[in-house]
Short mmCIF file of C-alpha atoms and ligand atoms in Angstrom, two decimals:
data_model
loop_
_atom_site.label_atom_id
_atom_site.label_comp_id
_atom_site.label_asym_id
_atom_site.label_seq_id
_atom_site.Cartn_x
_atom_site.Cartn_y
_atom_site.Cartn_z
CA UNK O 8 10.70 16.31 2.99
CA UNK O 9 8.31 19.09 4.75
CA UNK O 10 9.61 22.33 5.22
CA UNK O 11 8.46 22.23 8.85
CA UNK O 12 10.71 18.98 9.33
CA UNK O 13 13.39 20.30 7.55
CA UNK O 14 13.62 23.57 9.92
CA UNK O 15 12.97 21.77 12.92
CA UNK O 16 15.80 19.11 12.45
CA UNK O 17 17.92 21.63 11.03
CA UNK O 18 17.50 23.37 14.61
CA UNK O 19 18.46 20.24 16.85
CA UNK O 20 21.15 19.12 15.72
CA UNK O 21 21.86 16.17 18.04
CA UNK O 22 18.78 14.80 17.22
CA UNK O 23 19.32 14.69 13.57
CA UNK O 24 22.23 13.61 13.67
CA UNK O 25 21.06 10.21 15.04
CA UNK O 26 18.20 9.60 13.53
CA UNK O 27 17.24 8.44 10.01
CA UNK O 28 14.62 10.12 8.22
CA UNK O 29 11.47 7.95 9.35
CA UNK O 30 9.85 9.25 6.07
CA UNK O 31 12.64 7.90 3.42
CA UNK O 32 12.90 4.49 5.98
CA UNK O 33 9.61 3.30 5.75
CA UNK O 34 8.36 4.92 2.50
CA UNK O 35 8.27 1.48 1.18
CA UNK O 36 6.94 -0.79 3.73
CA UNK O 37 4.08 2.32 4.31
CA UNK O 38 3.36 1.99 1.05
CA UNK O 39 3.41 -1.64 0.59
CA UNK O 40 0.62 -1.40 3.83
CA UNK O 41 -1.65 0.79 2.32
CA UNK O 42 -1.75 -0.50 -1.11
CA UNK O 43 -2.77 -4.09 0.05
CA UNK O 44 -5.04 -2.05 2.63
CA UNK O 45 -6.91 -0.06 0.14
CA UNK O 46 -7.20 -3.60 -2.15
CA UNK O 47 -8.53 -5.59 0.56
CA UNK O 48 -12.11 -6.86 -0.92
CA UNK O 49 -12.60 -8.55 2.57
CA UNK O 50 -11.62 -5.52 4.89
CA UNK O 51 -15.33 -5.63 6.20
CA UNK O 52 -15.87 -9.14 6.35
CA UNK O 53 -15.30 -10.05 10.06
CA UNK O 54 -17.32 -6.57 11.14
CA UNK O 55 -20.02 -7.82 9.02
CA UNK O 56 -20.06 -10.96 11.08
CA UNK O 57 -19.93 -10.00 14.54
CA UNK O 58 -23.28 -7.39 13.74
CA UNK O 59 -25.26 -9.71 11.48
CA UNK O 60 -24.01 -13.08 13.34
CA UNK O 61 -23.77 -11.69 17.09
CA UNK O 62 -25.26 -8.30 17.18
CA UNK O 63 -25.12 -5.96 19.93
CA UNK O 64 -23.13 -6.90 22.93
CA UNK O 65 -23.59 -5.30 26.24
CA UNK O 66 -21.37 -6.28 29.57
CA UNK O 67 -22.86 -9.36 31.40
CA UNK O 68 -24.82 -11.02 27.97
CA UNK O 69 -24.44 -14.07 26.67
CA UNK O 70 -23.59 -12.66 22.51
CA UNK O 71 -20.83 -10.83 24.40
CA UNK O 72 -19.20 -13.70 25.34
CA UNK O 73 -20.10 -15.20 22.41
CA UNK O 74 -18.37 -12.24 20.38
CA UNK O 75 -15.64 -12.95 22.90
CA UNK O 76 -14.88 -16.35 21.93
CA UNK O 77 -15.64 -15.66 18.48
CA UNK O 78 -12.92 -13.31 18.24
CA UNK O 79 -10.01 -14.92 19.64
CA UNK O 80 -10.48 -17.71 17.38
CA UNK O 81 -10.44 -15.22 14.50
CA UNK O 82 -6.98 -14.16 16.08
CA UNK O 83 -6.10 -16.98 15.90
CA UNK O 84 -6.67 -17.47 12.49
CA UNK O 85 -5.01 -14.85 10.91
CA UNK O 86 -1.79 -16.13 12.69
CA UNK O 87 -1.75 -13.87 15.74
CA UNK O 88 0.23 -15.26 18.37
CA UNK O 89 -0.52 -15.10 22.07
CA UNK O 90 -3.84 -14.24 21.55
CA UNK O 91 -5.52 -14.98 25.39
CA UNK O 92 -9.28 -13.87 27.09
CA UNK O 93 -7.72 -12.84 30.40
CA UNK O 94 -10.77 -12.83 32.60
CA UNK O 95 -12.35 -9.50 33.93
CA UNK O 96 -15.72 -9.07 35.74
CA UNK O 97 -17.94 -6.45 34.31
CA UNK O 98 -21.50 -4.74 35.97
CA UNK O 99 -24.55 -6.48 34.62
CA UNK O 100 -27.00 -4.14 34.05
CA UNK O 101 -30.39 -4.69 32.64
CA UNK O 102 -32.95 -2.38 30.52
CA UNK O 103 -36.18 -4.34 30.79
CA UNK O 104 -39.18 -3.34 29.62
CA UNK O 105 -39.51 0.80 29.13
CA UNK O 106 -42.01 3.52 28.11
CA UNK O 107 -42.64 7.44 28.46
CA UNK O 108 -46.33 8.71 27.80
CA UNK O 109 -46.80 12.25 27.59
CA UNK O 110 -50.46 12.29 29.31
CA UNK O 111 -51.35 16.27 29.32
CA UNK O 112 -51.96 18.68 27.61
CA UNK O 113 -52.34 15.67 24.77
CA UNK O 114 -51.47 12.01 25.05
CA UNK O 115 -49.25 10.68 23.31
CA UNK O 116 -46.32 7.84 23.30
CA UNK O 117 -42.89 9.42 23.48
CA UNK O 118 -39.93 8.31 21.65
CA UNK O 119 -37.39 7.31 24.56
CA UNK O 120 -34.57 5.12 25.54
CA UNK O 121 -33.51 4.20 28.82
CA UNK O 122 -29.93 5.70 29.97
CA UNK O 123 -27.38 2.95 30.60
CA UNK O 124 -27.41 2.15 34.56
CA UNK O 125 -30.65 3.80 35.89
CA UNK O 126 -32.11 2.28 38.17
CA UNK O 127 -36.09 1.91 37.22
CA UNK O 128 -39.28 3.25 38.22
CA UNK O 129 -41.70 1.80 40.21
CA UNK O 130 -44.13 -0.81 38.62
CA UNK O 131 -46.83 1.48 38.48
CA UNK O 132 -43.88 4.29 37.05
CA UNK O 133 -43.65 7.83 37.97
CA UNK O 134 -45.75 10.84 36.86
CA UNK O 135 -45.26 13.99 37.33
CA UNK O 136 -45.27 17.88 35.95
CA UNK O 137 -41.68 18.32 33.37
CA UNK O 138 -40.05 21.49 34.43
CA UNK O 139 -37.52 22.14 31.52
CA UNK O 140 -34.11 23.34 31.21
CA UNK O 141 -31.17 23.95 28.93
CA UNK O 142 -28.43 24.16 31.73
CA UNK O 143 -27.43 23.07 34.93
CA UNK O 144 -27.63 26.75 36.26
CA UNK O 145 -30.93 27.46 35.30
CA UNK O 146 -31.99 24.01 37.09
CA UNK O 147 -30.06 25.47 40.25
CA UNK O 148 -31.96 29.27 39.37
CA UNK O 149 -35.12 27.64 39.55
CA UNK O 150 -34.07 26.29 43.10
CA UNK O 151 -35.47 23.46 44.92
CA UNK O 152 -39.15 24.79 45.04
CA UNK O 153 -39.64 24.38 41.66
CA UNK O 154 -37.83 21.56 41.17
CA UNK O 155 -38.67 18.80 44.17
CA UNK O 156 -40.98 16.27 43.15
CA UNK O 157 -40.57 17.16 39.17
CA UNK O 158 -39.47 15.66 36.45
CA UNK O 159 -36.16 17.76 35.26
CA UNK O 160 -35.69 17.94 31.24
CA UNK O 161 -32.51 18.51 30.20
CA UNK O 162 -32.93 19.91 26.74
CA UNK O 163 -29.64 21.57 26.03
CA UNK O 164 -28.34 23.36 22.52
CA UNK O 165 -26.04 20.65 21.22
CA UNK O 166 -22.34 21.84 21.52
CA UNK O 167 -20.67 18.49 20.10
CA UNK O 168 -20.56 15.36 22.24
CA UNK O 169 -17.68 16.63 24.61
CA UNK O 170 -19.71 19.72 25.14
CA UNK O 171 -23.09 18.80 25.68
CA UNK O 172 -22.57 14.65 27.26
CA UNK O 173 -22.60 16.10 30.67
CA UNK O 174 -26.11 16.58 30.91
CA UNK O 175 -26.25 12.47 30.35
CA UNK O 176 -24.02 11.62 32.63
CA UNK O 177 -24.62 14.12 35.76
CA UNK O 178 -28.03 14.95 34.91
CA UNK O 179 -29.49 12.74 37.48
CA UNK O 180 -27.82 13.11 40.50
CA UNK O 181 -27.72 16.96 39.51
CA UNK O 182 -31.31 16.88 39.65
CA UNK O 183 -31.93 14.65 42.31
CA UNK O 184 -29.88 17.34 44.53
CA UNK O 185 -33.03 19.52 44.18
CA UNK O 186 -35.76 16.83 45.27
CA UNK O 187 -36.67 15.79 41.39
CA UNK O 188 -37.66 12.55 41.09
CA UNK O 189 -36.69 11.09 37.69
CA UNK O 190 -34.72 13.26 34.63
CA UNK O 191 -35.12 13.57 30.91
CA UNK O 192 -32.63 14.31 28.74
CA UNK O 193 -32.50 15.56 24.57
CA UNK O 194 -30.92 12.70 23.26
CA UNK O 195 -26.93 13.45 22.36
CA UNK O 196 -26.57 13.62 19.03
CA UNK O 197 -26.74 16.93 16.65
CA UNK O 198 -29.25 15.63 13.95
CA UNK O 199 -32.60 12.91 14.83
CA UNK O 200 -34.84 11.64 12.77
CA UNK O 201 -37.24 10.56 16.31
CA UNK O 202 -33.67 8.01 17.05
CA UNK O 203 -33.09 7.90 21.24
CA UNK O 204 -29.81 7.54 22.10
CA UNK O 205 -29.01 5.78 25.44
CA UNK O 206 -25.19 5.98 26.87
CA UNK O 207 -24.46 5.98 30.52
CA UNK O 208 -25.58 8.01 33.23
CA UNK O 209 -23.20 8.24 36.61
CA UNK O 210 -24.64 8.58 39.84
CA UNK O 211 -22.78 10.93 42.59
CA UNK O 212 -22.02 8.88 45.67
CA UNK O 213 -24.61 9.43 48.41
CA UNK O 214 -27.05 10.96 46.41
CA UNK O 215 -30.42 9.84 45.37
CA UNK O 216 -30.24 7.52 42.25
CA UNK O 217 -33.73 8.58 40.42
CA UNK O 218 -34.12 7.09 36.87
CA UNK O 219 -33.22 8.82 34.10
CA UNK O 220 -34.16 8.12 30.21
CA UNK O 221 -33.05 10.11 27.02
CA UNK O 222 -35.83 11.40 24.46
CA UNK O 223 -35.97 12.02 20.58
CA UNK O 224 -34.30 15.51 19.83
CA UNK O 225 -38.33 15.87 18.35
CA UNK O 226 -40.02 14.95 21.45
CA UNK O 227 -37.34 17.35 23.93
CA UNK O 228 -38.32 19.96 21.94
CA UNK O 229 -42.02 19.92 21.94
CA UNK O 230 -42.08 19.24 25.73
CA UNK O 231 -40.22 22.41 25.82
CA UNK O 232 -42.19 24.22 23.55
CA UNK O 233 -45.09 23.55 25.37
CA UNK O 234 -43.16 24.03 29.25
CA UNK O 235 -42.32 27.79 27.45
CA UNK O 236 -45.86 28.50 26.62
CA UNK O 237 -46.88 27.96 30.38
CA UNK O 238 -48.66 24.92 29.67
CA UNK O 239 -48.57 22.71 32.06
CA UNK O 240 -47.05 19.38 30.74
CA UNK O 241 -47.46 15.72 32.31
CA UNK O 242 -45.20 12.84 31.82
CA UNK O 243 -45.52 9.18 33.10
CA UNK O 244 -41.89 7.61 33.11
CA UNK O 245 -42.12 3.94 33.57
CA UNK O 246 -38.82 2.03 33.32
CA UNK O 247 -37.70 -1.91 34.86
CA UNK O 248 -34.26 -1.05 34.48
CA UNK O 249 -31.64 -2.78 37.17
CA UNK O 250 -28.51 -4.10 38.15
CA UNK O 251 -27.78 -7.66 38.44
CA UNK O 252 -24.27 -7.71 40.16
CA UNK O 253 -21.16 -8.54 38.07
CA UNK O 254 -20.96 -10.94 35.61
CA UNK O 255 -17.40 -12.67 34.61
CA UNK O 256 -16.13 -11.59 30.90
CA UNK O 257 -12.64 -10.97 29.45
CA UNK O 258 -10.21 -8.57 27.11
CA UNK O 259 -9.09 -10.64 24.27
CA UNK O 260 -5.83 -9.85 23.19
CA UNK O 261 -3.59 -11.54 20.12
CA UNK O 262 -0.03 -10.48 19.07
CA UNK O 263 2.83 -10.30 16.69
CA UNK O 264 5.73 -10.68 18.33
CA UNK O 265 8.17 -8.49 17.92
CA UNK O 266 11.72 -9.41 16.12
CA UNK O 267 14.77 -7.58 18.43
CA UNK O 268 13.06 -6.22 21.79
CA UNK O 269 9.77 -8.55 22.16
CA UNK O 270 8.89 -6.73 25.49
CA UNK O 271 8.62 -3.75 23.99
CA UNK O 272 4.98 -3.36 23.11
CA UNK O 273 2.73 -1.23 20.86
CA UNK O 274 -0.86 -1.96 22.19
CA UNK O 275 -3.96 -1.07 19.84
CA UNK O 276 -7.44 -1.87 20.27
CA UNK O 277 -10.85 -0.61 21.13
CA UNK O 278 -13.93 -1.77 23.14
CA UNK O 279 -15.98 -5.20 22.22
CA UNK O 280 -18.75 -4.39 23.90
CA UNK O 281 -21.88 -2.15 23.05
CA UNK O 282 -24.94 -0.91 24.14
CA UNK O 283 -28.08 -3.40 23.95
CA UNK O 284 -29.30 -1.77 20.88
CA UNK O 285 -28.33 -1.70 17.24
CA UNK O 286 -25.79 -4.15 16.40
CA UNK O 287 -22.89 -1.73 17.50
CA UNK O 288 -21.03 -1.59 14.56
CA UNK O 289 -19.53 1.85 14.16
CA UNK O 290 -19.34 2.03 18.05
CA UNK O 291 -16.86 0.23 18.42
CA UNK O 292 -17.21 -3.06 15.71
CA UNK O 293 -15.66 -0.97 13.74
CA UNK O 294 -12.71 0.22 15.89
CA UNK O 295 -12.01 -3.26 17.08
CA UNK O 296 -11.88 -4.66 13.82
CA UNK O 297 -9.81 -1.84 11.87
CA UNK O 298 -7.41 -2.08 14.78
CA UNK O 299 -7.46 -6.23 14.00
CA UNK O 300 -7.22 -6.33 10.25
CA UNK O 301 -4.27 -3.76 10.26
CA UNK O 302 -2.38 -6.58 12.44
CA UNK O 303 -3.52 -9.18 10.56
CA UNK O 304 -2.04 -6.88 7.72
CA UNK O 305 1.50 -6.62 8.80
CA UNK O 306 1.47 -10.40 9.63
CA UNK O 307 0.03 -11.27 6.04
CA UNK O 308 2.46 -9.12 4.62
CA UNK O 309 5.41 -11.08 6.49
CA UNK O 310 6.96 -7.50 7.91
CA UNK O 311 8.37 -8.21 11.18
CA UNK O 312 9.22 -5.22 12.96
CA UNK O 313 11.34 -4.91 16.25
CA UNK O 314 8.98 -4.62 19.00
CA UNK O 315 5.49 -6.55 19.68
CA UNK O 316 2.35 -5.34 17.92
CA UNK O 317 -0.78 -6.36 20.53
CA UNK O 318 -4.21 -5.94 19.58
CA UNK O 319 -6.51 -5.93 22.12
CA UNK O 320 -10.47 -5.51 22.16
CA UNK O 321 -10.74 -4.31 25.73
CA UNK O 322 -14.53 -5.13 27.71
CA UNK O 323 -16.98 -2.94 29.37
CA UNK O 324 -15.89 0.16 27.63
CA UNK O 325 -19.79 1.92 27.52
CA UNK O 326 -20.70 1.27 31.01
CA UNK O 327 -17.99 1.34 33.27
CA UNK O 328 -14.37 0.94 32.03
CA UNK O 329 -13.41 -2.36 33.78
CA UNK O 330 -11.52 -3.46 30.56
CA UNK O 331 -9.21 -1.08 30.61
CA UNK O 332 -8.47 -0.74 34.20
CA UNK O 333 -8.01 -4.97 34.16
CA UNK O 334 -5.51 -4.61 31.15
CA UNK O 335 -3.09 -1.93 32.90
CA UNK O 336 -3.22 -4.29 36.13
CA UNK O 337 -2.23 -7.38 34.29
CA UNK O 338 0.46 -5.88 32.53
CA UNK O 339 1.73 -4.27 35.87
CA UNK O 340 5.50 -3.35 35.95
CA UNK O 341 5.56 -3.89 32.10
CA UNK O 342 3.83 -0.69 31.64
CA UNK O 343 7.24 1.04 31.11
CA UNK O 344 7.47 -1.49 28.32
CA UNK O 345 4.31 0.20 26.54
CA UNK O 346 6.19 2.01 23.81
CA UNK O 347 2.43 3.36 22.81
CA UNK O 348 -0.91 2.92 22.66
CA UNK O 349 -3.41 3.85 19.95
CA UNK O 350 -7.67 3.70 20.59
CA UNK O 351 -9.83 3.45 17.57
CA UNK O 352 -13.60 4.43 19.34
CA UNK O 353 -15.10 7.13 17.36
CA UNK O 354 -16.34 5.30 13.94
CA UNK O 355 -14.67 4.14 10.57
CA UNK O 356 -15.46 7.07 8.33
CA UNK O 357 -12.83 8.55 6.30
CA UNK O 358 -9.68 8.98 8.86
CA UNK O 359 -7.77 12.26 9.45
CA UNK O 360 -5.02 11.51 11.10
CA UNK O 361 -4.34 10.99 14.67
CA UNK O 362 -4.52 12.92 18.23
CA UNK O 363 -1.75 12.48 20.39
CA UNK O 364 -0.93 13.24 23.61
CA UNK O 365 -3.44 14.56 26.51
CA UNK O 366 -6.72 13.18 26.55
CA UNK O 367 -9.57 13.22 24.39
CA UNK O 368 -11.74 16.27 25.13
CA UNK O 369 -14.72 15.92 26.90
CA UNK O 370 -15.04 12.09 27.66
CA UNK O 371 -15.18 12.50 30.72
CA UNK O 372 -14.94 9.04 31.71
CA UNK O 373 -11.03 9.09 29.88
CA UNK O 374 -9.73 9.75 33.22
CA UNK O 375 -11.01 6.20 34.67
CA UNK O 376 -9.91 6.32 38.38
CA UNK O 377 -7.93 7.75 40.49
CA UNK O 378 -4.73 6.66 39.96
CA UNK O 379 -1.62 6.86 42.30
CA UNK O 380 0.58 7.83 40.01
CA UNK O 381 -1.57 10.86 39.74
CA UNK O 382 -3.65 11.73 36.87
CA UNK O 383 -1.77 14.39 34.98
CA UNK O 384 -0.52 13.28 31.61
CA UNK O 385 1.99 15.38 30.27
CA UNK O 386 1.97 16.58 26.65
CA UNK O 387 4.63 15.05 24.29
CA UNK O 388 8.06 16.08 23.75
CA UNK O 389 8.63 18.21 20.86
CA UNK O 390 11.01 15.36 19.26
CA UNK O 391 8.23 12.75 19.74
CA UNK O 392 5.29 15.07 18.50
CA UNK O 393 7.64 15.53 15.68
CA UNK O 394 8.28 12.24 14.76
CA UNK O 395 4.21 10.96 15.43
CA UNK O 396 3.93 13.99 12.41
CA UNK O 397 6.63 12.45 10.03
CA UNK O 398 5.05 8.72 10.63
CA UNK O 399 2.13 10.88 9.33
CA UNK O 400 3.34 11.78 6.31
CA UNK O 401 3.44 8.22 5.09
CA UNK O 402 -0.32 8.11 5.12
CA UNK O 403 -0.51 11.63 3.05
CA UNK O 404 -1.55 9.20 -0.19
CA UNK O 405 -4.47 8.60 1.60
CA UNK O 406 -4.84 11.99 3.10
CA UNK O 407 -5.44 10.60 6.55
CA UNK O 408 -2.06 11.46 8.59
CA UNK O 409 -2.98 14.41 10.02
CA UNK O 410 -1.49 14.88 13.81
CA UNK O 411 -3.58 17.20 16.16
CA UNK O 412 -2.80 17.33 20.16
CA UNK O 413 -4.92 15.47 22.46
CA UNK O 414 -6.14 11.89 21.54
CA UNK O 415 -6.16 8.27 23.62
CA UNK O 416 -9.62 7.26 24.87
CA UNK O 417 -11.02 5.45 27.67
CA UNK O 418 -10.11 2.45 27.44
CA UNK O 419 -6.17 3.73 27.21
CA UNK O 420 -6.56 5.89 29.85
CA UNK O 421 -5.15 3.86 32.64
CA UNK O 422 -2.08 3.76 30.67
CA UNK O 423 -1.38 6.86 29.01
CA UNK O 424 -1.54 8.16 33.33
CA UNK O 425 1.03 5.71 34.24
CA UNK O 426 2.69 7.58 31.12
CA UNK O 427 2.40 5.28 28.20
CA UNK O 428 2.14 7.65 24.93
CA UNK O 429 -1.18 7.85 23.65
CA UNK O 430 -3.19 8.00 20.16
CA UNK O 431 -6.42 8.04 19.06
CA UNK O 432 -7.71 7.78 15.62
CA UNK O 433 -9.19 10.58 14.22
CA UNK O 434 -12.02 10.37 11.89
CA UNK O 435 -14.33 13.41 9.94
CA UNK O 436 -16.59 12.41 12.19
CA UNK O 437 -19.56 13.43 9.75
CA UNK O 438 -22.48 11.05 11.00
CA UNK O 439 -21.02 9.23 13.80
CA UNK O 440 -23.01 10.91 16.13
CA UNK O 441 -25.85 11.03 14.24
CA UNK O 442 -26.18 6.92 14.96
CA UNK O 443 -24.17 6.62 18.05
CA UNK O 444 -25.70 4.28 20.69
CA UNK O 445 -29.15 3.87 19.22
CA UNK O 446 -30.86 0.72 17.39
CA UNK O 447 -29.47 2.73 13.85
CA UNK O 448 -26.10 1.75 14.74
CA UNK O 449 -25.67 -0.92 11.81
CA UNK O 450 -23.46 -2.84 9.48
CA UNK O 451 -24.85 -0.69 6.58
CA UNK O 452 -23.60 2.73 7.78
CA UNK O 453 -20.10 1.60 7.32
CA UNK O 454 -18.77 2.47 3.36
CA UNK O 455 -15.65 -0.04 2.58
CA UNK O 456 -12.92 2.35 1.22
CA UNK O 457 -13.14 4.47 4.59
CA UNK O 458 -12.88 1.80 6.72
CA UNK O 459 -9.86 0.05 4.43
CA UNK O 460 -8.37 3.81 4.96
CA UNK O 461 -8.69 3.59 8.63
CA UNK O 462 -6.86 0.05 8.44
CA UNK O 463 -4.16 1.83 6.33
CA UNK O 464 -3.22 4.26 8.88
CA UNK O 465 -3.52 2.07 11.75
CA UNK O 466 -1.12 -0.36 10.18
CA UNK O 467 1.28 2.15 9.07
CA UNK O 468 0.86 3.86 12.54
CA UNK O 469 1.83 0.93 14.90
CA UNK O 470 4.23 -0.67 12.19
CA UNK O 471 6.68 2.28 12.92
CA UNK O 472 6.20 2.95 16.00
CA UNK O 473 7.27 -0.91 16.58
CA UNK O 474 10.06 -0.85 14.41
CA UNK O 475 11.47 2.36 14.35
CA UNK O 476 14.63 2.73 16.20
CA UNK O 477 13.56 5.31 19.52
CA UNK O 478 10.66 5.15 21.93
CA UNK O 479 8.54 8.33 21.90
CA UNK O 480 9.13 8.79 25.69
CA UNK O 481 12.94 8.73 24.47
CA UNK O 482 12.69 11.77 22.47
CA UNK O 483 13.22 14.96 24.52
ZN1 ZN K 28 -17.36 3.44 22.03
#
């Protein structure tokens, strides 16, 4: 056993008195999980599927539903019971046809993506002089005189995603405060090789929705370069972006029922749909379907543990959250009976571990709606934090059972506030970004013994958490 267990049982003694070592119970069936895990020649089979058979999948398209369909049957398949499309209606948002031309001091194309949820230019688009930034406070230094009737560039020093994704998604209306009429933005991501990366944008209520499109890291930077050297620089932004209402979709959700208390539920999952470019595979193909084959796992493997395991791939996840928010209503009063729930939506590479607890830094968009129940999660109990570490050491042959504070996701969110314990995977999270939401976002990027690691964990994870003998909101 671990020192730090060992001293920390040692000092509650109530607590150890009751409770088995989780390590020594489930050495075995942990063990049994990640072997046939890690041997699992087919692990990718499925993911490979839904990106070279469906492809991308953005709310209110027709390969979404088709991914939709396809997936419950796949449930089905490998034995899950329960598995149901409970309908939700998701915003229907369309790119359309896009372009940004850089017309002075040279012309030339620039290397763009629309941001999810603009609205669009004009037909004839909009031109006018870039005035470029790194911050919000220099935008509000420069003051509306300089900025009214200007395209704002956002080209900020990339602090991670947490740190830097504001600029995406307040950019706009941030701008628009000051009279400018449309925004770019460096695109999110620490490394580019001239890849755009889209994502969404949110408007502030009341305020002028101009449109807003992402550029190359490359092409931010020599706009800026040139904005520095007091050149006067020229863009024509021309974008059909547009809403077409709501569009009906669906969660699809499968389970394995649980043995002693099947209304007791572990819920795991991530999002099924993706942006309209790429074939969404890391974000989130791959967290839907490492979240599926570790159920699939534990059925295969015949362990049956106490409480129900659900899967579920919730919708709408990129551009506005509805899945989520549709799952915690239908489970309504049987929130209480959500003994945890774990988000896989950063990528398959090799898994750390888990964060648990308070939400995941910096998306913002975690913290879906205002909730009565107020929003304020509180951290977990020593006991629990404790035991979330000792369900970690099972995974130590595969180095991934690392337990850091703060994890869950969006599409959690609305649970973890009506205080349902929360996880997210953890990954190294060495390229993710580097790919996320842009057409490079493909089946190749994902390397088979990670993502049969991240299956490991997740089985092992919600295996004891189902079956072990407390809740984690139990243990004060
Ligand atoms: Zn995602």
């Amino acid at each position: 056993m671990y020192k730090w267990l060992a001293l920390w049982l040692a000092g509650t003694t109530m607590f150890a008195a009751n409770t088995p070592k989780i390590s020594d119970q489930y050495t075995a069936s942990a063990q049994k999980l990640v072997d046939a895990a890690m041997s699992d020649d087919q692990s990718l089979a499925r993911l490979q599927y839904l990106c070279d058979r469906i492809g991308n999948r953005l709310s209110g398209t027709a390969s979404l539903e088709r991914a939709i369909q396809w997936a419950a049957e796949e449930m089905k398949k490998a034995g899950l019971e329960n598995v149901q499309t409970p309908p939700v209606m998701v915003p229907h948002w369309v790119r359309g046809k896009e372009s940004a031309l850089l017309i002075s001091p040279v012309e030339k194309p620039l290397t763009m993506i629309g941001l999810g949820m603009s609205v669009g230019t004009p037909a004839e688009g909009i031109t006018g002089e870039v005035v470029a930034v790194h911050t919000f406070d220099e935008l509000k230094a420069l003051g509306r005189d300089k900025v009214a009737g200007k395209i704002v560039l956002y080209n900020p020093e990339w602090k991670g995603y947490g740190g830097t994704v504001m600029y995406r998604i307040s950019g706009a209306s941030i701008a628009a405060q000051l009279g400018a009429k449309a925004v770019l933005v460096r695109s999110m991501t620490g490394v580019s090789l001239q890849t755009p990366h889209t994502g969404t944008l949110e408007y502030t209520e009341g305020m002028e929705e101009i449109p807003a499109a992402a550029l190359s890291t490359e092409d931010a930077a020599m706009l800026e370069r040139l904005a520095t050297a007091g050149v006067p620089v020229t863009v024509k932004l021309t974008m059909e972006a547009h809403q077409e209402g709501y569009a009906p979709s669906h969660n699809v959700m499968g389970e394995i029922r649980g043995t002693e208390k099947p209304d007791e539920v572990v819920v795991l999952g991530g999002h099924i749909d993706s942006w309209d470019i790429g074939q969404g595979a890391n974000d989130d193909g791959s967290g839907i379907m490492a979240t599926f084959e570790a159920v699939a796992l534990i059925k295969k493997l015949g362990l049956h543990p106490e409480r129900t395991i659900r899967v579920v791939f919730w919708v709408n996840e990129e551009n506005g959250g509805a899945g989520g928010r549709a799952y915690r209503e239908m489970v309504g009063d049987a929130v209480s009976k959500h003994v945890a729930a774990i988000e896989m939506d950063g990528g398959a590479e090799k898994p750390v571990g888990f964060g648990f607890g308070a939400m995941a830094g910096g998306r913002r968009r975690a913290m879906p709606v205002p909730d009565p129940e107020g929003a304020d999660i509180s951290p977990p109990s020593p006991a629990a934090y404790a035991r979330v570490e000792a369900i970690g050491s099972l995974l130590a042959g595969i180095d991934g059972g690392k337990i850091s504070r703060g994890g869950g996701g969006s599409d959690i969110g609305p649970l973890m506030i009506s205080g349902v314990p929360g996880l997210g995977v953890r990954t190294v999270e060495t390229h993710y970004f580097d790919w996320h939401h842009t057409d490079s976002d493909s089946f190749d990027k994902l390397v088979l013994k990670e993502f049969q690691a991240n299956v490991a964990s997740l089985a092992v994870m919600s295996y004891v958490l189902a079956d072990m003998p407390e809740r984690l909101s139990e243990m004060k």
